[in-house]
Phi, psi and omega in degrees: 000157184306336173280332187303335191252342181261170191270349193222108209247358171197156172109196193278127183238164205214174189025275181264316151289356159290327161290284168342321193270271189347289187318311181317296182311314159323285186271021161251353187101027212179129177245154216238129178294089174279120179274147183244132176261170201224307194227158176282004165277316159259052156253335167288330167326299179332302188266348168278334169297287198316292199287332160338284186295022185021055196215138202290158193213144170283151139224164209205139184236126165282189180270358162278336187270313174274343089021296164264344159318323197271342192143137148271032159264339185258145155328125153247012143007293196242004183079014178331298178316289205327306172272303168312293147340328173268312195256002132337282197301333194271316178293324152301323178280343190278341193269317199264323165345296195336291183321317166299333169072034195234182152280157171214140183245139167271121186243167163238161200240169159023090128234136220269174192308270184357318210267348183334316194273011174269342178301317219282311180304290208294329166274339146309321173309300161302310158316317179291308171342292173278328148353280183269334191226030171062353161236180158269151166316320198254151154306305203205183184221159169239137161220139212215075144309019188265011168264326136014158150279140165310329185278317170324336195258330176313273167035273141336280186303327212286317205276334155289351159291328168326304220262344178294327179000254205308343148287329200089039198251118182298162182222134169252171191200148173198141206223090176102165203262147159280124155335166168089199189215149147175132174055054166067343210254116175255118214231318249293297201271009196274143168320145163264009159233026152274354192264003208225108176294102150325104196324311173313294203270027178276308217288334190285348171274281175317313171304328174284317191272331184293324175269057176217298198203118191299003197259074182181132198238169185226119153290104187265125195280144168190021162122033191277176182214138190257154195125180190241165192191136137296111199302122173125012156276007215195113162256139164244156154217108205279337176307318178285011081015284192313309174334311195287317202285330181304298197302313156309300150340288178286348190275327157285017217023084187249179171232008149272146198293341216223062199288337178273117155324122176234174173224142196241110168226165213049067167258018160305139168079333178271195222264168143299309171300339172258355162285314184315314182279297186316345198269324179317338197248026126107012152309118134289336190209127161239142176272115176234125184221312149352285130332291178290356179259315150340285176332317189286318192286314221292350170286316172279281228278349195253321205271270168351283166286347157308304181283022201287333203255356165220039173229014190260328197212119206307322177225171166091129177214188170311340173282341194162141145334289221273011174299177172254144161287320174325332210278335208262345190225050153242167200281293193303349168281320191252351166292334172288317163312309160301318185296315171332286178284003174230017166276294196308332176277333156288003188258328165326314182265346220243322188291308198316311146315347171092355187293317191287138191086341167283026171253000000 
């Protein structure tokens, strides 16, 4: 099972096992679903769907998304909120991980040229981190440079695996756009065949990125969408994935079929045969961010409209004037609901994806 190759069989996992687990995922047959959080109400949905499915989970905070970890009260001018809130959020998940009994790798989501200097915080951060305790704080980072020219994000991306280097701290990269909106960044009007990643430039990314550091996957564009869709709005073509890994392979002489990490994102809305097929061509990691914020209200709007005759006033309902309310309008009572359904829904993806039961 998937804890046997790793050295840290729970909790927050980092380097040589993030790789190890990635490799695992490869040769089983399986991609670990990255959830983007918001609050410790949803990173426990999250990891109770995971350890329920016995099975390893991302969870990952964008910079808006870290951002609200920190308040919408404080400033993010200068991206304050953000890196304070990614690392609140990191250190809470590093705290409560344990508890749950699964491996979890800490990710960060999107970040695009603007967002540099919250990548820049969090990896000062990271640094003092490993300073002190032989690691970096975050397992890995994404940073998405694909609205860029390509040799700039290659570049770019290059020059931050440097500084992840010497921790062992994975870097996602992506390379042609996802489609869609999500988290301020609007893609909605872009050609569509900019949605479609080249094979050259999978190889030129990896051939640049392999010598610095093995600790790195590529979000390959292949008609994803960020977003909820109707089906048959949205072409994927998960066949061009296999293409990318071919084209590396002879170009490398490598002799595993699948030398490239791949990722899938606005994996909201799509199909089981197209998780299914991406995951075959060596996608490790899918982003469901969409879906699960649905998931979360429908849980809190049906407690809410079930329960309306006995939340409009601290007493008095259908039972008596003089009842008391509380029990029915405490937070914690209808916030548990939303964790419910959106626990259930990660656990959705954890069959779909193939995660579950591999611990």
């Amino acid at each position: 099972m998937a804890q046997s190759v790793l050295k840290r069989k729970t909790g927050v996992i980092v380097g040589d096992d993030v790789l190890h687990l990635f490799n695992y995922a490869q040769e089983h047959k399986f991609a670990i679903p990255a959830i983007n959080v918001t609050s410790s109400s949803t990173v426990v949905a999250a990891l109770e769907a995971a350890r329920d499915k016995k099975a390893p989970i991302i969870l990952q905070m964008s910079q808006g998304g870290a951002a609200y970890f920190a308040g919408k009260g404080v400033k993010n001018g200068d991206q304050e909120a953000s890196i304070a809130g990614a690392i609140a959020g990191a250190h809470y998940i590093r705290s409560i991980a344990p508890a749950y009994g699964i491996p979890v790798v800490l990710h960060t989501d999107h970040c695009a040229k603007k967002l540099l200097p919250w990548l820049d915080g969090m990896m000062a951060e990271d640094e003092k981190h490993f300073e002190k305790h032989g690691e970096p704080l975050f397992s890995s980072h994404m940073i998405d440079l694909s609205e860029e020219e390509v040799e700039w994000n290659v570049q770019t991306t290059a020059k931050y695996l440097k500084r992840a280097a010497p921790m062992k701290q994975w870097l996602e990269m992506e390379i042609g756009i996802t489609g869609g909106e999500e988290d301020g960044v609007n893609n909605e009007d872009v050609d569509n065949n900019s949605l479609y990643t080249q094979p050259e430039d999978i190889y030129h990314i990896y051939s640049t990125l392999v010598k610095i550091s093995p600790y790195f996957s590529i979000a390959a564009g292949f008609g994803n969408v960020h977003g909820v869709y109707k089906p048959g709005n949205v072409k994927l073509h998960p066949e061009l994935l296999g293409k990318h890994q071919a084209y590396v392979k002879e170009k490398i002489g490598a002799k595993e079929d699948k030398p490239v990490f791949l990722v899938f994102h606005g994996g909201s809305g799509s199909s089981k045969d197209e998780y299914t097929k991406a995951i075959s061509y060596g996608v490790v990691k899918v982003n469901l961010d969409t879906d699960l914020q649905y998931a979360y209200l429908t849980g809190i709007r049906d407690y809410v409209l079930k329960k309306k005759d006995y939340i409009m006033t601290p007493v008095g309902n259908p039972d008596g004037e003089d009842k008391p309310n509380k029990k029915y309008f405490d937070p914690r009572v209808w916030v548990r609901e939303g964790e419910k359904t959106m626990s259930a829904r990660v656990a959705e993806g954890l069959e779909d994806f193939n995660t579950a039961n591999q611990l």
